[in-house]
Short mmCIF file of C-alpha atoms and ligand atoms in Angstrom, two decimals:
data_model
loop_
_atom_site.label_atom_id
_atom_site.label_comp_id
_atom_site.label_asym_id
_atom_site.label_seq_id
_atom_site.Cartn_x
_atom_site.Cartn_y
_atom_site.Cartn_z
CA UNK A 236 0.00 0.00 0.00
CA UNK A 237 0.84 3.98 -0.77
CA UNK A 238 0.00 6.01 0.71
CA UNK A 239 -0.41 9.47 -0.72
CA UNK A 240 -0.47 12.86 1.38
CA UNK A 241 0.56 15.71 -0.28
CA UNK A 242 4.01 17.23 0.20
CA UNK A 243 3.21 21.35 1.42
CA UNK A 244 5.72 23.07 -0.49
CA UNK A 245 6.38 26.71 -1.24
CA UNK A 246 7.37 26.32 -4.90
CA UNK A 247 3.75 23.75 -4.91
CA UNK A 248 1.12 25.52 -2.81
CA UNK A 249 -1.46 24.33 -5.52
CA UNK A 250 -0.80 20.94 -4.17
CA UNK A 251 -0.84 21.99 -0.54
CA UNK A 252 -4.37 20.36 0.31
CA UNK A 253 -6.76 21.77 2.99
CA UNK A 254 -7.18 20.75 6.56
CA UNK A 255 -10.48 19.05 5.23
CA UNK A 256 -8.99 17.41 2.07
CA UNK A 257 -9.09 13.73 2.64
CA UNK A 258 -5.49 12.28 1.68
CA UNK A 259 -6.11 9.59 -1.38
CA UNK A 260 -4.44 6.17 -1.65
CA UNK A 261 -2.76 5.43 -4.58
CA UNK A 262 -3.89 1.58 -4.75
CA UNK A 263 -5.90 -0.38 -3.16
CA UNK A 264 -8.01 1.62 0.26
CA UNK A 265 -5.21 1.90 2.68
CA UNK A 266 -7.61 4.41 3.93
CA UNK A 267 -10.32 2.58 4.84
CA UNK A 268 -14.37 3.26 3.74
CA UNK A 269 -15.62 6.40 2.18
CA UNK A 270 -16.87 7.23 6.26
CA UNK A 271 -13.72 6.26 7.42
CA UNK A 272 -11.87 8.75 5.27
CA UNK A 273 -14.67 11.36 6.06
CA UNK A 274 -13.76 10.75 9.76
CA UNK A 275 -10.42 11.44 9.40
CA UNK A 276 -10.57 14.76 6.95
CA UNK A 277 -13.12 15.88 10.11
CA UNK A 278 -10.45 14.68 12.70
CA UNK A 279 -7.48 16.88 10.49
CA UNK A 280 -9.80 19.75 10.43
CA UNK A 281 -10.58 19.60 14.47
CA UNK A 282 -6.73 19.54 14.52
CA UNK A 283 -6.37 21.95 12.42
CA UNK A 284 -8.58 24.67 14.04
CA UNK A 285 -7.53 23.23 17.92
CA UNK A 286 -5.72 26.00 19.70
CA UNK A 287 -1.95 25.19 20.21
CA UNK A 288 -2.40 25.33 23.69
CA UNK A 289 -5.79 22.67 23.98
CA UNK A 290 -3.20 20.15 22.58
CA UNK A 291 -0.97 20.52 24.99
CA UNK A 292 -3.63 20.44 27.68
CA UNK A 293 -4.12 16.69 26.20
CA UNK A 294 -3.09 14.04 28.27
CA UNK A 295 0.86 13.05 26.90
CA UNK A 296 1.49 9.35 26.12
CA UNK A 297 3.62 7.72 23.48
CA UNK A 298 2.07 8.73 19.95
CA UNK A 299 1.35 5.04 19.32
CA UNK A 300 -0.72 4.47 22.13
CA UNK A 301 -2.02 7.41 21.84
CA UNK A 302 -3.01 6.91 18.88
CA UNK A 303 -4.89 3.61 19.60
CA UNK A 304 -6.72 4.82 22.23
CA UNK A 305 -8.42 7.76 20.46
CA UNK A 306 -11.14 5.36 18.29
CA UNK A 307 -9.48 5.93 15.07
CA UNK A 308 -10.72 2.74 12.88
CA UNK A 309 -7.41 0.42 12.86
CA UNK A 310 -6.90 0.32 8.96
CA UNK A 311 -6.88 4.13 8.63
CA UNK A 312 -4.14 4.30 11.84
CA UNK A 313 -2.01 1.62 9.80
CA UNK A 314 -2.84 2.91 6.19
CA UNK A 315 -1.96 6.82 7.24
CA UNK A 316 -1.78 8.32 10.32
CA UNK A 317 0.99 6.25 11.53
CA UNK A 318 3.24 6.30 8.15
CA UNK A 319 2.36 9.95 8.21
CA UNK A 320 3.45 10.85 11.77
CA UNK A 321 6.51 8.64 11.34
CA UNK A 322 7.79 10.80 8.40
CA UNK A 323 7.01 13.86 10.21
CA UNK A 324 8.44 12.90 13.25
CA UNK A 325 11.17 10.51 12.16
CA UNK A 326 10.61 8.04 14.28
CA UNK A 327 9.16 4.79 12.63
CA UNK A 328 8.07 2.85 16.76
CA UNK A 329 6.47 6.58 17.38
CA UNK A 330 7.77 6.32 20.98
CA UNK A 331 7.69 10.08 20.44
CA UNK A 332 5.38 12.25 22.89
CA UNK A 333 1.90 12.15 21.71
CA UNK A 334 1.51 16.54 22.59
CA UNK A 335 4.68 16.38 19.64
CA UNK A 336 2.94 14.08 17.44
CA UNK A 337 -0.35 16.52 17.98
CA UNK A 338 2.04 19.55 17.03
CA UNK A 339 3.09 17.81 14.30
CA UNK A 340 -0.02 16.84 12.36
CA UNK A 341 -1.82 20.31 13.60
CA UNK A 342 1.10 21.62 11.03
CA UNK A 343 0.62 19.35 8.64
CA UNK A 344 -3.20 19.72 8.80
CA UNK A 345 -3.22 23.56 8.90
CA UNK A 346 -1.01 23.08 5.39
CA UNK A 347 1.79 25.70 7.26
CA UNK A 348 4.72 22.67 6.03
CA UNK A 349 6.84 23.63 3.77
CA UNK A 350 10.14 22.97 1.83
CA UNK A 351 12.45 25.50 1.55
CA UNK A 352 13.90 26.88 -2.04
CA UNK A 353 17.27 25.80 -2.93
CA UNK A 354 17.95 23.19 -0.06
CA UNK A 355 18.05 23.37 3.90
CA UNK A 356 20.71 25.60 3.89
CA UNK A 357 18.75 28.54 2.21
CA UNK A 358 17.04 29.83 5.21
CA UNK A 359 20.14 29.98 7.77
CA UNK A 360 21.87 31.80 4.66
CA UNK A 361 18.71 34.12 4.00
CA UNK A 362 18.70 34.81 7.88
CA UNK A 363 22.59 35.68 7.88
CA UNK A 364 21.95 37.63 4.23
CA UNK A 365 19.79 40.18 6.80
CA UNK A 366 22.58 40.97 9.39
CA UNK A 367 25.03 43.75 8.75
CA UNK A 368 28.49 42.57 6.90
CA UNK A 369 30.72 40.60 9.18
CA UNK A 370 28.34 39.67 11.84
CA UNK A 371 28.53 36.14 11.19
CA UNK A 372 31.69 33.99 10.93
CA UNK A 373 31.30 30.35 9.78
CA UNK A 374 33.88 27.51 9.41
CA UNK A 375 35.01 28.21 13.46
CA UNK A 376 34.70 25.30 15.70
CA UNK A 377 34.60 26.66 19.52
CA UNK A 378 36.06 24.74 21.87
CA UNK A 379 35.27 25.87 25.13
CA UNK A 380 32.87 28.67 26.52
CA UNK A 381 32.56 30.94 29.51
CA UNK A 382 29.97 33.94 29.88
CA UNK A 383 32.57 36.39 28.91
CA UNK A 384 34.27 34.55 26.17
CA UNK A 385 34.48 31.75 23.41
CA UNK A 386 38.07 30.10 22.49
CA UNK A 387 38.11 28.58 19.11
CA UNK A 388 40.18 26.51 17.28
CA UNK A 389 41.24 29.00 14.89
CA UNK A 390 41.24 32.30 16.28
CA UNK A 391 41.44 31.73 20.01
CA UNK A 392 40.05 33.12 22.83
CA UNK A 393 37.10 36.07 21.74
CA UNK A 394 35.90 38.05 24.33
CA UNK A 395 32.29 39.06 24.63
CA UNK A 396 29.39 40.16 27.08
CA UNK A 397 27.41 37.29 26.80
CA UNK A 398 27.46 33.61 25.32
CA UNK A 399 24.36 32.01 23.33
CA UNK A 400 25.38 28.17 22.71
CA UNK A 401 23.43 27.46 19.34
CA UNK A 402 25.00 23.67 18.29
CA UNK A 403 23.57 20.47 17.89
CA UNK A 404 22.56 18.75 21.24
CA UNK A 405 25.11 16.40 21.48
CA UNK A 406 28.05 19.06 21.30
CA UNK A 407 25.96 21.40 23.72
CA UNK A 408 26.77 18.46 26.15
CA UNK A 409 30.29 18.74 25.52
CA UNK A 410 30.99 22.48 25.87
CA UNK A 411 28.25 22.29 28.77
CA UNK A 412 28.96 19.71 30.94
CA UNK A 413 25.92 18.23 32.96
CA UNK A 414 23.49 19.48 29.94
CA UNK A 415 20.83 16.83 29.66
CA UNK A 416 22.14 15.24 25.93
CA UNK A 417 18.84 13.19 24.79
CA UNK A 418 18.41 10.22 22.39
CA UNK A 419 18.63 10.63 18.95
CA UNK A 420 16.64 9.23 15.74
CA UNK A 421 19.12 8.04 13.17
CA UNK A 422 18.25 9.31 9.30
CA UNK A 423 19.62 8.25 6.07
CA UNK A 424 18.68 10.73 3.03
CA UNK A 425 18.87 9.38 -0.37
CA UNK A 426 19.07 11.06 -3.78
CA UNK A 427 18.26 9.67 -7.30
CA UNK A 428 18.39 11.78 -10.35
CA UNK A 429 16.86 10.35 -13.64
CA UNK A 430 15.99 11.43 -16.99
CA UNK A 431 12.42 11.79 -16.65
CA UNK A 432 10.22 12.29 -13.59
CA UNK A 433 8.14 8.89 -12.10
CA UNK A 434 4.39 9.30 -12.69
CA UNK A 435 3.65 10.52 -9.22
CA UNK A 436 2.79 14.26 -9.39
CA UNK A 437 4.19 16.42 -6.42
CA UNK A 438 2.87 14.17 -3.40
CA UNK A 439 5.10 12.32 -0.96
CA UNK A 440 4.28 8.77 -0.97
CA UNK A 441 4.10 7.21 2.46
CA UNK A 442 5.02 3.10 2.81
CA UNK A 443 2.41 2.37 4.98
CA UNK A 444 3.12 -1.71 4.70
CA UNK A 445 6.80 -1.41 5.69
CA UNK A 446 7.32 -3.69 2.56
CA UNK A 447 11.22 -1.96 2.77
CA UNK A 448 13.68 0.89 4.24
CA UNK A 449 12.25 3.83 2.43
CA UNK A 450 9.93 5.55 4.88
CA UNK A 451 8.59 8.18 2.31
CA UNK A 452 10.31 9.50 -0.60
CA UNK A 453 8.51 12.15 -3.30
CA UNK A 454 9.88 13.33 -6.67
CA UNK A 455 11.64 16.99 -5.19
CA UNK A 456 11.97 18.51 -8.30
CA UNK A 457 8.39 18.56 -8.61
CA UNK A 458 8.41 20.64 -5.98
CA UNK A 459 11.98 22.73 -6.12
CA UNK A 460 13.36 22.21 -9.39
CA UNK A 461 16.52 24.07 -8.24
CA UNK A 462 17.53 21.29 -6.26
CA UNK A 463 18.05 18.82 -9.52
CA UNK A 464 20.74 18.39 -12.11
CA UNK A 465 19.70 20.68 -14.98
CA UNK A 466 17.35 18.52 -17.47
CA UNK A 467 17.41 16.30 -15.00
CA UNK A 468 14.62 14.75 -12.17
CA UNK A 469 15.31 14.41 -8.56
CA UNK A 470 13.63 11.76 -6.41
CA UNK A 471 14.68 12.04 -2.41
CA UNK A 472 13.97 9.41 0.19
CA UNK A 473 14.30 8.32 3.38
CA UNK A 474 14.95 6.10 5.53
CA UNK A 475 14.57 5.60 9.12
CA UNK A 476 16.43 4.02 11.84
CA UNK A 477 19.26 1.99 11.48
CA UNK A 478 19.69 1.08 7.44
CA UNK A 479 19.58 -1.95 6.03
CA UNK A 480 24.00 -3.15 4.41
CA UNK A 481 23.57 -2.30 1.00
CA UNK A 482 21.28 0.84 1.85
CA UNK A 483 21.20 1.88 -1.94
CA UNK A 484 20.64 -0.96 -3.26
CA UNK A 485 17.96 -2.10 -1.41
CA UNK A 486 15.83 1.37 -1.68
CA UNK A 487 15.86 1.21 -5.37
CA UNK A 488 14.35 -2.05 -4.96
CA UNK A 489 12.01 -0.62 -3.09
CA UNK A 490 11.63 2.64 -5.02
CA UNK A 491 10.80 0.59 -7.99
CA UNK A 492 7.59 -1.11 -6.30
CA UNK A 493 6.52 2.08 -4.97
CA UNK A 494 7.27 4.30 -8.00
CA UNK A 495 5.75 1.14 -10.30
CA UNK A 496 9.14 1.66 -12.66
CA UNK A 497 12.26 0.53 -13.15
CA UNK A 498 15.02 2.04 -10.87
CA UNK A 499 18.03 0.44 -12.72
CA UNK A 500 18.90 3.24 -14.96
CA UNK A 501 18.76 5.63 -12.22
CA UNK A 502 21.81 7.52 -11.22
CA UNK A 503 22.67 7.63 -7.14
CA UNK A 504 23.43 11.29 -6.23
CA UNK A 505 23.94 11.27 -2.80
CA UNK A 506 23.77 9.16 0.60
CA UNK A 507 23.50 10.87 3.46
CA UNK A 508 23.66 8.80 7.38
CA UNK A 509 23.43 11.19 10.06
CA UNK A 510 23.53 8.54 13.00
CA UNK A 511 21.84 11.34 15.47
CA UNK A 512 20.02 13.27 13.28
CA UNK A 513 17.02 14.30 15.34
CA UNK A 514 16.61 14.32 18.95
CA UNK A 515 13.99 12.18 20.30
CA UNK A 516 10.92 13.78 22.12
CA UNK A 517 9.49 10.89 23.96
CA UNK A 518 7.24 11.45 27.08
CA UNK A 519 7.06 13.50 29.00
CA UNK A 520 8.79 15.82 26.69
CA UNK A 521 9.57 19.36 28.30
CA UNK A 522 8.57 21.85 25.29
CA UNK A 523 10.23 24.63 26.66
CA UNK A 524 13.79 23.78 28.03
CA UNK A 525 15.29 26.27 29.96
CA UNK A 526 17.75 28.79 27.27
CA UNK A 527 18.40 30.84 29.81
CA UNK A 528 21.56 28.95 32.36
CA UNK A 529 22.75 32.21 33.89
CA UNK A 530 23.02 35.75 33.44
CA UNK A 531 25.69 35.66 30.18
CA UNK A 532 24.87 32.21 29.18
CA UNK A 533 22.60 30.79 26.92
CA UNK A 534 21.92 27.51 24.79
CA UNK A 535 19.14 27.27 22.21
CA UNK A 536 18.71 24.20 19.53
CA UNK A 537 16.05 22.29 18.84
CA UNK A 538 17.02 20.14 22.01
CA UNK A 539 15.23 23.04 24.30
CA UNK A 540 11.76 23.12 22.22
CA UNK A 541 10.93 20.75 19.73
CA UNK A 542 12.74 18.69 17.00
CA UNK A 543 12.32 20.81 14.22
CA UNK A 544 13.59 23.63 12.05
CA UNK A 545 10.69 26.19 14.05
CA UNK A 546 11.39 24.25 17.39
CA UNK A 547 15.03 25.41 17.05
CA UNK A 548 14.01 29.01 15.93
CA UNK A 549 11.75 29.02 18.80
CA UNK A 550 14.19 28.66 21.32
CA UNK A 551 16.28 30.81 19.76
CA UNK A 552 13.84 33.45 19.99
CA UNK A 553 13.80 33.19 23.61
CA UNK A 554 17.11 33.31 24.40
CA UNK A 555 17.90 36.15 22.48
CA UNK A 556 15.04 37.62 24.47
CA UNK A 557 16.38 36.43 27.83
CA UNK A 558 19.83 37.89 26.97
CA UNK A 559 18.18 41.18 25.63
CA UNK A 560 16.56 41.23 29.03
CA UNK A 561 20.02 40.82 30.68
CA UNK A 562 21.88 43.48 29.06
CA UNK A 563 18.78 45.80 29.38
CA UNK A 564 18.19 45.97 26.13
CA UNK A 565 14.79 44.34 25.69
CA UNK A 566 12.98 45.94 22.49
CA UNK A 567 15.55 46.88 20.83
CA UNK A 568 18.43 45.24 19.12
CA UNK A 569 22.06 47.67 19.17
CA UNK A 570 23.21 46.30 15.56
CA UNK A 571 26.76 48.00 15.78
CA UNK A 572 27.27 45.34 18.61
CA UNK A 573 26.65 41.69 17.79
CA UNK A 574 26.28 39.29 20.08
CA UNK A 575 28.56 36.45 19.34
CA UNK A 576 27.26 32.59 18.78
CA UNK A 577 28.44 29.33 18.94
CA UNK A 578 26.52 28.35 15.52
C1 FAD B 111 18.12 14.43 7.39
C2 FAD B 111 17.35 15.41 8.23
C3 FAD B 111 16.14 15.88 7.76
C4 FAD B 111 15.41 16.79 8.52
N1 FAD B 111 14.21 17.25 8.04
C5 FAD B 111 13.54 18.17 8.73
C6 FAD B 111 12.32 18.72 8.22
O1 FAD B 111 11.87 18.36 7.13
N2 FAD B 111 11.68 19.66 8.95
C7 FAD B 111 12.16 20.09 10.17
O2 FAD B 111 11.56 20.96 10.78
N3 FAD B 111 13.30 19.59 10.67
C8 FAD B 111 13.99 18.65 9.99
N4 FAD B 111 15.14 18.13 10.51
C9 FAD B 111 15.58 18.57 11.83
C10 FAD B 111 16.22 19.94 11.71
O3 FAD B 111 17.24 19.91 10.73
C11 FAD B 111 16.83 20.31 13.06
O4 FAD B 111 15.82 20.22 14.05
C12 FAD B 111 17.38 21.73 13.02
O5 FAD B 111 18.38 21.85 12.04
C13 FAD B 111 17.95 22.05 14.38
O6 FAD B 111 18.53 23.33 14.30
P1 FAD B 111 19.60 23.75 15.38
O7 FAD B 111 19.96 25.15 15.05
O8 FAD B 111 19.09 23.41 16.73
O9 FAD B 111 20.85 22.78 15.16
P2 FAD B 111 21.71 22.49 13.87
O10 FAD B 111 20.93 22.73 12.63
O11 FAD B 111 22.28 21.12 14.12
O12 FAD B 111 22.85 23.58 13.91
C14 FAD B 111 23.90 23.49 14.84
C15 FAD B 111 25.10 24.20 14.27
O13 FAD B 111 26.13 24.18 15.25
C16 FAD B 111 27.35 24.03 14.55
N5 FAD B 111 28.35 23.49 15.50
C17 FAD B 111 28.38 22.27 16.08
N6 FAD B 111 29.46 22.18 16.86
C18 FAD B 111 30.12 23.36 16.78
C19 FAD B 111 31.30 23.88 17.38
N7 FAD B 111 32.05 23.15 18.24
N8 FAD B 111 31.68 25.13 17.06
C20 FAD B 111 30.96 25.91 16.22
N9 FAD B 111 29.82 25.48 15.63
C21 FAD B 111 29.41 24.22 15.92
C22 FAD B 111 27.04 23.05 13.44
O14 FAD B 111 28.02 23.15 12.41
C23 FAD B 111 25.68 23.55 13.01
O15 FAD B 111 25.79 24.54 12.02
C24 FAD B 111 15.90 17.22 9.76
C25 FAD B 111 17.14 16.75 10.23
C26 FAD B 111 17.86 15.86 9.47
C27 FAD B 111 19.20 15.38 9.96
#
């Protein structure tokens, strides 16, 4: 079974569907009946339209038992939700906190997901593109930190008024000892370019049998074309936990049953294993991690809110206001002075 929801995208907001569109298998009814289907388009609109903070009012649980409890018909759990949440959350046992997992498909539901132009790296660049000329300096790994300065590798010690510790969990651990470091979901990233496009449209197909390691893959250039090969299609997959030996080899099996076509001509781009790629959320996950250790330190990441791109900018956001706060300069932002960080 295929399942088909539809990828939000901001080069493909026509295929962006509505909280009450009804996502549509590709064979068989994955979905369930017509009234099962009508159920859950009304249970993606309730989520939808639910205030943030109702959700989080909900009693927290692992997703998957969460999910079983709530009277959803089994078949449309198996056929969607729980292909759907895994890709969203990237975590295929969905051990993940079920307030998360109600986050998550509130997002999706509301159609606010979206992919950015040109690659991941386009909105850190677009955010640095806004600052004045030489606030940012990439490329320097910091090796320890104190709240009045940061010693690098490269340019030693830098001296500064206060410290906001922006890196990857795992690292936050290490230049913060006794920082809670949590688990992590491993993610391999896959990319296939071909002559022509498979027959798919812009959706992102969901495996909702588990029939092999590609959690969800879609046809990207569908949706950015600036992220193919000129003339060229790109498909991009994933897969979740720990991959299988021959990774590639098995997902073009697997592509080739879920695309219906024949993988063997198709060129592998890339292969990309990030053994802790996303910190796991299970329950009780705190949603808003303290940023703020003591007056001239700071961490932010998407290990204090959620794990995601707006969980991380979240945090951020509330450091920089805690630090704002701290220097007495809440509301307004002195530009001729950065503040320095570990990012
Ligand atoms: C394959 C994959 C796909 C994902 N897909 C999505 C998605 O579709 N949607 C979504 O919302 N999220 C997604 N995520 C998660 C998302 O990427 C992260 O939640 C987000 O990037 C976290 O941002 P961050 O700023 O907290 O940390 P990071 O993005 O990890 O940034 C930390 C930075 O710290 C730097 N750093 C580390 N150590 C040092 C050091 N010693 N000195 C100086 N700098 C250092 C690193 O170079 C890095 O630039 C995905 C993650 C992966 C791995």
């Amino acid at each position: 079974r295929r399942a088909r929801g539809a990828l939000h995208a901001v080069r493909a907001l026509a295929s962006a569907p509505r909280a009450s569109a009804v996502p549509r298998a590709r064979t068989g009814a994955p979905l369930g009946t017509a009234v099962d289907q009508a159920r859950l388009g009304a249970a993606l609109a309730r989520l939808a339209s639910a205030p943030v903070e109702r959700l989080l009012n909900r009693p927290e649980a692992p997703a998957a038992q969460a999910l079983a409890e709530r009277g959803i018909p089994p078949r449309t759990i198996e056929g969607f939700l729980r292909p759907l949440l895994a890709a969203l959350l990237y975590d295929p046992e969905l051990t993940t906190s079920s307030r998360c997992a109600d986050l998550a498909l509130h997002a999706f539901a509301g159609g606010r997901l979206c992919l950015p132009e040109g690659g991941a790296d386009a909105l850190p660049e677009l955010l640095a593109r806004s600052l004045p000329p030489g606030t940012v300096h990439t490329g320097v790994r910091v090796t320890s930190i104190a709240t009045t300065a940061v010693t690098t590798a490269e340019h030693g010690e830098i001296r500064c008024r206060a410290v906001l510790l922006a890196t990857d969990a795992r690292t936050a651990g290490e230049l913060l000892p006794g920082l809670r470091v949590p688990g992590f979901h491993p993610v391999t990233v896959l990319h296939h370019t071909m002559d022509e496009a498979p027959d798919t449209g812009a959706s992102l197909l969901l495996d909702a049998d588990r029939s092999g390691p590609v959690a969800h893959t879609a046809v990207i250039s569908l949706v950015d074309p600036s992220r193919a090969p000129a003339g060229r299609a790109l498909v991009t997959s994933t897969v979740l936990g720990t991959p299988p030996p021959d990774v590639d080899t098995a997902v073009r099996m697997h592509l080739a049953r879920l695309y219906g076509t024949s993988t063997a001509r198709w060129e592998t781009l890339a292969v990309h294993h990030t053994p802790e790629a996303v910190p796991a959320m299970t329950a009780p996950h705190d949603l808003r991690r303290p940023v703020r250790l003591l007056a001239g330190l700071y961490v932010c990441g998407d290990h204090r809110d959620t794990s995601t791109v707006q969980g991380a900018l979240h945090s951020a956001r509330r450091a920089t206001t805690a630090i704002l706060t701290d220097l007495g300069a809440a509301g307004s932002l002195n530009r001729s002075e950065p503040l320095r960080t570990a990012a």
